[in-house]
Amino acid sequence: MIKKKQKGLNPRVQWTKFVIVTLLYLAFLYWVGSWWGLLVLPFIYDVYISKKINWQWWKDAEGPTRFIMGWVDAIVFALVAVYFINLFFFQNFVIPSSSLEKSLLTGDYLFVSKLSYGPRIPQTPLTMPLTQHTMPVLNIKSYIEVPHWDYRRVKGLGNVQLNDIVVFNYPSGDSLVNEPRWAAADYYQMVYSYGKQLYDQANPPVNLDSLTPLQQRDYFAYIYALGRAYIVQNPNEYGDLISRPTDRRENYVKRCVGLPGQTLQIKNHIIYLDGKPNKEPDNVQYTYYVKLKNMLPEELLTELGITQEDLQSLNTSGVMPLTAKAAKALAARKDLVESVKLNTDAPTGDLYPLNANTGWTRDNYGPIWIPKKGATIKLSLANLPLYERPIRVYENNKLEVRNGQIYINDKPANSYTFKMDYYWMMGDNRHNSADSRYWGFVPEDHVVGKPIFIWWSHDVDHPGFKGIRWKRLFTCVDKIK
């Protein structure tokens, strides 16, 4: 049977196919910089030329075997194709929250290019396609951590630019608890919050301003230990404490508002880079105190882009996120609205770094220098909390403080040279965004890709056909400034 098929083949056509496929495959190996793939060439040769292996043996079978294997073959091919396309070229991403509204809306589906910044060689290559970290229904890990490859990025079309909207892995997602109800919680925020509550219950208030940098470090280390112990000792509530590799952490999307080597400061909610104000997004939002006289009609809500989530925020906290244009339009409706006032309340605490007493708020933050690859910074106990996580966690160094002296990899250190570039990411919904102000720098090895266009958009407040946002379909993300 096989011989008859071989006789019917045109050698010239087969050799042409083999040469084309081989050249494309070699170009791919050159691009990703790995020649281990040459081991596959004999199999490509066999598929097109020698045909020693009957790759589709099941086509000669009868009964259910042929039917079942036909479906298995199609499914396996589809999964493998999707795996490589998602890994090296593009993937889909859905906006799950309102942190970028009104630039990107909840329910927008994005076409995310891996080529824009260069795809990463997977750190955990053995993973189930179309999953990030957990198998649906089964609720188990969808990847195997062995082998684990070091970070490497192949050449792309460019680099992250200022004000780009970027998809990246959640930096604080290295540690988390696996109880589903806490899936969206930031582990480090939880630990410090619980630790402080436990400490305050048993001790008099601490005036952090009166403590030296070393005393502050000891205090926050104790707070962290208390909070971590509380979580570990309550597995029924929090589950197990687990970790995830970089490429298996949750995907986030924010706007890059600070590049490597720049000094960022937020003054009265305006971002300054190296002392110069950065352009705010066209649809930037802040929360406003709004007092209503009457219910807002549906038509006005739609016109101003006010969602049910925004109304819920107004009902529970008295503020709602609005663009400057929407706030002005709302204030003009004297028949419906008594007053609209910008929310300038911004309490300290819960901001990065969590183990320092900075006095910063979400609207007045910094200055903070963003690490750049190859750049060296002087280290002190005062600025160590800012850079400890990049040095210890992201760049895998042992960092300790002994008797007031900083040690890196068991050697005294007064400076450090960074191995990677870092970025500062923030949402356009500035008062309703968990971003770099809360969990710090985004390392380059966490960058996933760049959204190119919105291929589908559906308003979560309007189910069915009515909720389709036709005007947003195939909108270019680069035009959302």
Coordinates of C-alpha atoms in Angstrom, one line a residue:
M1 CA 0.0 0.0 0.0
I2 CA 2.8 2.4 0.9
K3 CA 4.8 1.6 -2.3
K4 CA 1.8 2.4 -4.5
K5 CA 1.5 5.8 -2.8
Q6 CA 5.2 6.5 -3.3
K7 CA 5.0 5.6 -7.0
G8 CA 2.2 8.1 -7.4
L9 CA 4.3 10.9 -6.0
N10 CA 6.1 13.5 -8.2
P11 CA 9.8 13.5 -6.9
R12 CA 10.3 17.1 -8.2
V13 CA 7.3 18.4 -6.3
Q14 CA 8.3 16.5 -3.1
W15 CA 11.9 17.8 -3.3
T16 CA 10.6 21.4 -3.9
K17 CA 8.3 21.0 -0.8
F18 CA 11.2 19.6 1.2
V19 CA 13.6 22.5 0.3
I20 CA 11.0 25.2 1.0
V21 CA 10.0 23.7 4.4
T22 CA 13.7 23.1 5.3
L23 CA 14.7 26.7 4.5
L24 CA 11.8 28.1 6.5
Y25 CA 12.6 25.9 9.4
L26 CA 16.4 26.8 9.3
A27 CA 15.4 30.5 9.2
F28 CA 13.2 29.9 12.2
L29 CA 16.1 28.2 14.1
Y30 CA 18.5 31.1 13.2
W31 CA 15.9 33.6 14.5
V32 CA 15.4 31.9 17.8
G33 CA 19.1 31.2 18.1
S34 CA 18.9 27.5 18.9
W35 CA 20.3 24.7 16.7
W36 CA 19.0 21.8 18.8
G37 CA 16.1 21.9 16.3
L38 CA 18.5 20.4 13.7
L39 CA 17.6 17.0 15.2
V40 CA 14.2 17.4 13.6
L41 CA 15.6 17.6 10.0
P42 CA 15.8 13.8 9.4
F43 CA 12.1 13.6 10.2
I44 CA 11.3 16.4 7.8
Y45 CA 13.3 14.6 5.2
D46 CA 11.4 11.4 5.9
V47 CA 8.0 13.1 5.6
Y48 CA 8.7 14.4 2.1
I49 CA 11.4 12.2 0.6
S50 CA 12.3 8.8 2.2
K51 CA 8.9 8.0 3.8
K52 CA 10.4 5.2 6.0
I53 CA 7.9 6.0 8.7
N54 CA 4.2 5.6 8.1
W55 CA 3.1 8.8 9.8
Q56 CA -0.6 8.3 9.1
W57 CA -0.8 4.6 9.6
W58 CA -4.3 5.0 11.0
K59 CA -5.6 5.8 7.6
D60 CA -5.1 2.2 6.6
A61 CA -7.1 1.0 9.6
E62 CA -10.8 0.2 9.7
G63 CA -13.7 0.8 12.0
P64 CA -13.5 3.1 15.0
T65 CA -9.7 3.3 15.0
R66 CA -9.6 5.3 11.8
F67 CA -12.3 7.6 13.1
I68 CA -10.8 8.2 16.5
M69 CA -7.3 8.6 15.3
G70 CA -8.5 11.1 12.6
W71 CA -9.8 13.3 15.4
V72 CA -6.8 12.8 17.6
D73 CA -4.5 13.8 14.7
A74 CA -6.5 16.9 13.9
I75 CA -6.7 18.0 17.6
V76 CA -2.9 17.4 18.2
F77 CA -2.0 19.3 15.1
A78 CA -4.2 22.2 16.1
L79 CA -2.9 22.3 19.6
V80 CA 0.8 22.2 18.5
A81 CA 0.1 24.9 15.9
V82 CA -1.7 27.1 18.5
Y83 CA 1.2 26.5 20.9
F84 CA 3.9 27.8 18.5
I85 CA 1.8 30.7 17.1
N86 CA 0.9 31.9 20.7
L87 CA 4.5 31.5 21.8
F88 CA 6.4 33.2 19.0
F89 CA 3.9 35.3 17.0
F90 CA 0.7 36.5 18.6
Q91 CA -2.0 35.6 21.1
N92 CA -5.4 36.9 22.2
F93 CA -6.0 38.8 25.4
V94 CA -9.2 40.1 27.0
I95 CA -9.4 43.2 29.1
P96 CA -10.7 41.8 32.5
S97 CA -10.9 45.0 34.5
S98 CA -11.4 48.8 34.3
S99 CA -7.8 49.9 35.0
L100 CA -7.3 51.3 31.5
E101 CA -10.7 52.8 30.9
K102 CA -11.7 54.8 29.0
S103 CA -8.7 53.9 26.7
L104 CA -9.3 50.1 26.7
L105 CA -12.6 48.9 28.0
T106 CA -13.6 45.9 30.0
G107 CA -14.7 43.3 27.4
D108 CA -12.2 44.4 24.7
Y109 CA -10.4 41.5 23.0
L110 CA -6.9 42.3 21.8
F111 CA -4.6 40.9 19.2
V112 CA -1.3 40.9 21.0
S113 CA 1.9 40.8 18.9
K114 CA 4.9 38.9 20.3
L115 CA 7.0 40.1 17.4
S116 CA 6.8 43.8 18.4
Y117 CA 9.3 43.4 21.3
G118 CA 10.6 40.0 20.4
P119 CA 9.1 36.7 21.7
R120 CA 10.6 35.1 24.8
I121 CA 12.0 31.6 24.6
P122 CA 9.7 29.8 27.1
Q123 CA 11.0 29.3 30.6
T124 CA 8.5 26.5 31.1
P125 CA 8.1 24.9 27.6
L126 CA 6.0 22.0 28.7
T127 CA 2.6 23.5 29.1
M128 CA -0.9 22.9 27.8
P129 CA -1.8 25.2 24.9
L130 CA -4.5 27.8 25.5
T131 CA -3.9 27.9 29.3
Q132 CA -1.8 30.3 31.3
H133 CA -1.2 28.3 34.5
T134 CA -4.3 26.3 35.5
M135 CA -6.3 23.6 33.8
P136 CA -10.0 24.6 33.6
V137 CA -12.5 22.3 35.5
L138 CA -9.6 20.2 36.9
N139 CA -8.1 23.2 38.7
I140 CA -4.6 21.8 38.6
K141 CA -1.3 23.2 37.1
S142 CA -1.3 23.2 33.3
Y143 CA 2.5 23.2 33.1
I144 CA 5.5 21.2 34.2
E145 CA 8.3 23.2 35.8
V146 CA 11.0 20.8 34.5
P147 CA 12.8 21.7 32.2
H148 CA 13.1 25.4 33.3
W149 CA 15.1 27.5 30.9
D150 CA 16.8 30.9 31.6
Y151 CA 15.3 34.0 30.3
R152 CA 16.1 34.9 26.7
R153 CA 14.3 37.0 24.1
V154 CA 14.8 36.8 20.4
K155 CA 15.1 39.8 18.2
G156 CA 11.8 41.7 17.6
L157 CA 10.6 44.6 15.6
G158 CA 11.5 47.2 18.3
N159 CA 11.5 48.0 22.0
V160 CA 9.0 49.2 24.5
Q161 CA 8.4 52.9 23.9
L162 CA 7.1 55.6 26.2
N163 CA 3.3 55.5 26.5
D164 CA 3.0 52.1 24.8
I165 CA 0.2 49.9 26.0
V166 CA 2.0 46.7 27.0
V167 CA 0.9 43.2 28.1
F168 CA 3.2 41.7 30.7
N169 CA 3.3 39.1 33.4
Y170 CA 2.3 40.3 36.9
P171 CA 5.5 41.0 38.8
S172 CA 4.2 40.2 42.2
G173 CA 2.8 36.9 41.0
D174 CA 5.8 34.9 42.0
S175 CA 4.2 34.0 45.3
L176 CA 0.5 33.5 46.0
V177 CA -2.0 31.4 47.9
N178 CA -3.9 28.8 46.0
E179 CA -7.3 29.1 47.6
P180 CA -9.6 30.2 44.7
R181 CA -11.3 33.0 46.7
W182 CA -8.0 34.7 47.1
A183 CA -6.9 34.3 43.4
A184 CA -7.0 38.0 42.7
A185 CA -5.3 39.1 45.9
D186 CA -1.7 40.3 46.0
Y187 CA 0.2 38.1 48.3
Y188 CA 2.6 40.7 49.5
Q189 CA -0.1 43.3 50.2
M190 CA -1.9 40.6 52.2
V191 CA 1.2 39.7 54.2
Y192 CA 2.1 43.2 55.2
S193 CA -1.5 44.1 55.9
Y194 CA -2.1 41.1 58.2
G195 CA 1.3 41.5 59.9
K196 CA 0.6 45.1 60.7
Q197 CA -2.8 44.3 62.1
L198 CA -1.4 41.6 64.3
Y199 CA 1.5 43.8 65.5
D200 CA -0.8 46.7 66.3
Q201 CA -3.1 44.4 68.4
A202 CA -0.2 43.5 70.7
N203 CA 2.0 46.6 70.7
P204 CA 1.7 50.4 71.1
P205 CA 1.8 52.5 67.9
V206 CA 5.2 52.9 66.3
N207 CA 6.4 56.3 65.1
L208 CA 8.3 55.2 62.0
D209 CA 9.7 58.7 61.4
S210 CA 11.7 58.3 64.7
L211 CA 13.4 55.1 63.6
T212 CA 16.7 54.8 61.7
P213 CA 16.7 53.1 58.3
L214 CA 18.1 49.9 59.9
Q215 CA 15.4 50.0 62.7
Q216 CA 12.7 50.5 60.0
R217 CA 14.1 47.5 58.1
D218 CA 13.9 45.3 61.2
Y219 CA 10.3 46.5 61.9
F220 CA 9.1 45.7 58.4
A221 CA 10.9 42.3 58.4
Y222 CA 9.0 41.5 61.7
I223 CA 5.7 42.7 60.2
Y224 CA 6.3 40.5 57.1
A225 CA 7.2 37.4 59.3
L226 CA 4.0 37.9 61.3
G227 CA 1.8 38.1 58.2
R228 CA 3.4 35.2 56.5
A229 CA 3.1 33.0 59.5
Y230 CA -0.6 33.9 59.9
I231 CA -1.3 32.8 56.3
V232 CA 0.7 29.6 56.5
Q233 CA -1.0 28.7 59.8
N234 CA -4.5 29.0 58.2
P235 CA -4.5 26.7 55.2
N236 CA -8.3 26.2 55.5
E237 CA -8.8 29.8 54.6
Y238 CA -5.8 30.5 52.3
G239 CA -4.8 27.1 51.0
D240 CA -1.1 26.5 50.3
L241 CA 1.6 29.1 49.7
I242 CA 2.8 28.4 46.1
S243 CA 5.0 30.1 43.5
R244 CA 4.9 30.4 39.7
P245 CA 7.6 30.9 37.1
T246 CA 7.7 34.2 35.3
D247 CA 6.0 33.1 32.1
R248 CA 3.1 31.4 34.0
R249 CA 2.1 34.4 36.0
E250 CA -1.1 36.3 35.3
N251 CA -1.1 38.6 32.2
Y252 CA -1.7 42.3 32.9
V253 CA -2.0 45.2 30.5
K254 CA -1.0 48.8 31.4
R255 CA 0.5 51.8 29.8
C256 CA 4.3 52.3 30.0
V257 CA 4.8 55.7 31.6
G258 CA 8.5 55.3 32.6
L259 CA 11.5 53.9 30.7
P260 CA 14.8 52.4 31.9
G261 CA 17.1 55.1 33.3
Q262 CA 14.4 57.7 33.7
T263 CA 13.6 59.3 37.1
L264 CA 9.8 59.3 37.7
Q265 CA 7.8 61.4 40.0
I266 CA 4.1 62.0 40.4
K267 CA 3.1 65.5 41.6
N268 CA -0.6 66.3 42.1
H269 CA -1.4 63.2 40.0
I270 CA 0.7 64.4 37.0
I271 CA 3.7 62.2 36.0
Y272 CA 7.0 63.9 35.6
L273 CA 10.0 62.2 33.9
D274 CA 13.4 63.7 34.5
G275 CA 11.6 66.8 35.7
K276 CA 9.4 67.2 32.6
P277 CA 5.6 66.4 32.7
N278 CA 4.6 63.4 30.6
K279 CA 1.6 63.8 28.3
E280 CA -1.5 62.3 30.0
P281 CA -3.6 59.9 28.0
D282 CA -6.5 61.5 26.1
N283 CA -9.0 59.6 28.2
V284 CA -7.3 59.5 31.5
Q285 CA -9.7 59.1 34.4
Y286 CA -9.6 60.2 38.1
T287 CA -12.3 59.7 40.7
Y288 CA -14.6 62.6 41.5
Y289 CA -17.0 63.2 44.4
V290 CA -20.4 63.4 42.8
K291 CA -23.6 64.4 44.5
L292 CA -26.7 63.6 42.6
K293 CA -30.1 65.3 42.7
N294 CA -31.8 62.6 40.6
M295 CA -31.0 59.3 38.9
L296 CA -28.9 59.6 35.8
P297 CA -30.8 58.5 32.7
E298 CA -29.5 55.6 30.6
E299 CA -28.9 57.8 27.6
L300 CA -26.6 60.0 29.6
L301 CA -24.7 57.1 31.1
T302 CA -24.1 55.7 27.6
E303 CA -23.1 59.1 26.2
L304 CA -20.5 59.7 29.0
G305 CA -19.3 56.1 29.2
I306 CA -20.4 55.6 32.8
T307 CA -20.6 51.9 33.6
Q308 CA -22.5 50.0 36.2
E309 CA -19.2 49.5 38.0
D310 CA -18.8 53.3 38.1
L311 CA -22.2 53.7 39.6
Q312 CA -21.5 51.0 42.2
S313 CA -18.4 52.9 43.2
L314 CA -20.4 56.0 43.6
N315 CA -23.0 54.2 45.8
T316 CA -20.4 52.5 48.0
S317 CA -17.7 55.2 48.3
G318 CA -19.2 58.4 47.1
V319 CA -16.8 58.7 44.2
M320 CA -16.8 57.6 40.6
P321 CA -14.1 57.6 37.9
L322 CA -14.6 60.2 35.1
T323 CA -12.6 61.7 32.3
A324 CA -12.2 65.5 32.5
K325 CA -14.7 65.8 29.6
A326 CA -17.3 63.6 31.3
A327 CA -16.8 65.4 34.6
K328 CA -17.4 68.8 32.9
A329 CA -20.5 67.4 31.1
L330 CA -21.9 66.0 34.3
A331 CA -21.4 69.2 36.2
A332 CA -23.3 71.1 33.5
R333 CA -26.4 69.0 34.2
K334 CA -27.7 71.1 37.1
D335 CA -31.1 69.3 36.9
L336 CA -29.4 66.0 37.8
V337 CA -26.2 66.8 39.6
E338 CA -25.5 69.0 42.7
S339 CA -21.7 69.0 42.6
V340 CA -18.7 67.3 40.9
K341 CA -15.4 67.6 42.7
L342 CA -12.0 66.0 42.0
N343 CA -11.0 63.5 44.6
T344 CA -7.7 64.6 46.1
D345 CA -7.8 62.3 49.1
A346 CA -4.9 60.0 48.9
P347 CA -3.8 58.1 52.1
T348 CA -0.3 56.8 52.5
G349 CA 0.5 53.1 52.8
D350 CA 0.0 50.0 50.7
L351 CA 2.3 51.5 48.0
Y352 CA 5.6 50.2 46.7
P353 CA 7.9 49.6 48.5
L354 CA 5.8 48.0 51.2
N355 CA 8.8 47.7 53.5
A356 CA 9.6 51.4 53.7
N357 CA 8.2 54.6 55.3
T358 CA 8.1 56.9 52.3
G359 CA 5.0 59.1 53.0
W360 CA 4.1 58.7 49.3
T361 CA 0.6 58.6 48.0
R362 CA -0.9 57.5 44.6
D363 CA -1.1 61.2 43.5
N364 CA 2.3 62.3 45.0
Y365 CA 4.9 59.6 44.5
G366 CA 8.6 59.5 44.2
P367 CA 11.0 60.5 42.9
I368 CA 12.2 57.0 41.9
W369 CA 14.9 56.1 39.4
I370 CA 13.9 53.2 37.1
P371 CA 16.7 50.6 36.7
K372 CA 18.5 50.3 33.4
K373 CA 20.6 47.4 32.1
G374 CA 24.3 48.0 32.7
A375 CA 23.7 51.1 34.9
T376 CA 25.2 51.1 38.4
I377 CA 23.4 52.6 41.5
K378 CA 24.8 53.3 44.9
L379 CA 23.1 51.3 47.6
S380 CA 22.2 52.4 51.1
L381 CA 19.8 51.3 53.7
A382 CA 17.6 54.3 52.7
N383 CA 17.1 53.3 49.1
L384 CA 17.5 49.5 49.5
P385 CA 13.7 48.9 49.8
L386 CA 13.3 50.4 46.3
Y387 CA 15.8 48.1 44.6
E388 CA 15.9 45.0 46.9
R389 CA 13.2 43.1 44.9
P390 CA 14.9 43.6 41.5
I391 CA 18.3 42.6 42.9
R392 CA 17.1 39.6 45.0
V393 CA 14.0 38.3 43.1
Y394 CA 14.2 39.4 39.5
E395 CA 18.0 39.0 39.1
N396 CA 18.4 36.1 41.5
N397 CA 21.0 37.4 44.0
K398 CA 21.3 36.6 47.6
L399 CA 20.9 39.8 49.5
E400 CA 21.2 40.4 53.3
V401 CA 21.8 43.1 55.7
R402 CA 24.2 42.2 58.6
N403 CA 25.1 44.7 61.3
G404 CA 24.0 47.6 59.0
Q405 CA 26.1 46.4 56.1
I406 CA 24.5 45.3 52.8
Y407 CA 25.8 42.0 51.4
I408 CA 25.1 40.7 47.9
N409 CA 26.0 37.0 47.3
D410 CA 27.9 37.1 50.7
K411 CA 30.1 40.1 49.7
P412 CA 29.8 43.6 51.1
A413 CA 28.2 45.8 48.6
N414 CA 27.8 49.6 48.3
S415 CA 26.6 49.5 44.7
Y416 CA 24.9 47.3 42.2
T417 CA 24.9 47.0 38.4
F418 CA 21.6 45.9 36.9
K419 CA 21.4 43.0 34.5
M420 CA 18.0 43.9 33.0
D421 CA 15.9 46.9 31.9
Y422 CA 12.9 47.8 33.9
Y423 CA 9.7 49.7 33.2
W424 CA 7.0 51.7 35.1
M425 CA 3.5 50.7 34.1
M426 CA 0.3 52.5 35.1
G427 CA -3.4 52.3 34.2
D428 CA -5.2 55.2 32.6
N429 CA -7.9 54.9 35.2
R430 CA -5.5 56.4 37.7
H431 CA -7.5 56.1 40.9
N432 CA -8.7 52.6 40.1
S433 CA -5.6 50.8 38.9
A434 CA -3.3 48.3 40.6
D435 CA -0.1 49.2 38.9
S436 CA 3.6 50.0 39.5
R437 CA 2.7 52.4 42.3
Y438 CA 1.6 49.3 44.3
W439 CA 4.0 46.5 43.1
G440 CA 6.9 48.3 41.6
F441 CA 9.0 47.8 38.5
V442 CA 8.2 45.5 35.6
P443 CA 11.4 43.6 34.5
E444 CA 12.0 43.1 30.8
D445 CA 11.7 39.4 31.2
H446 CA 8.1 39.9 32.2
V447 CA 7.1 41.8 29.0
V448 CA 4.8 39.6 26.9
G449 CA 3.9 41.7 23.9
K450 CA 2.2 44.7 22.4
P451 CA -1.6 45.0 21.6
I452 CA -2.1 45.8 18.0
F453 CA -5.8 46.1 17.5
I454 CA -9.2 45.3 19.1
W455 CA -10.7 42.4 17.2
W456 CA -13.9 42.1 19.4
S457 CA -15.5 44.2 22.0
H458 CA -18.6 43.5 24.1
D459 CA -20.1 45.7 26.9
V460 CA -20.5 43.6 30.0
D461 CA -23.4 45.8 31.1
H462 CA -25.4 44.8 28.0
P463 CA -25.6 41.1 27.3
G464 CA -26.2 39.6 23.9
F465 CA -26.2 41.4 20.5
K466 CA -27.0 44.8 22.1
G467 CA -23.7 44.8 23.9
I468 CA -21.4 44.6 20.8
R469 CA -19.4 47.7 20.5
W470 CA -19.3 47.9 16.7
K471 CA -17.2 51.1 16.5
R472 CA -14.4 49.6 18.5
L473 CA -13.9 46.5 16.2
F474 CA -10.5 46.5 14.6
T475 CA -9.5 49.8 16.3
C476 CA -5.7 50.2 16.2
V477 CA -4.4 50.3 19.8
D478 CA -1.6 52.7 18.8
K479 CA -4.2 55.3 18.0
I480 CA -5.4 55.2 21.6
K481 CA -3.1 57.9 23.0

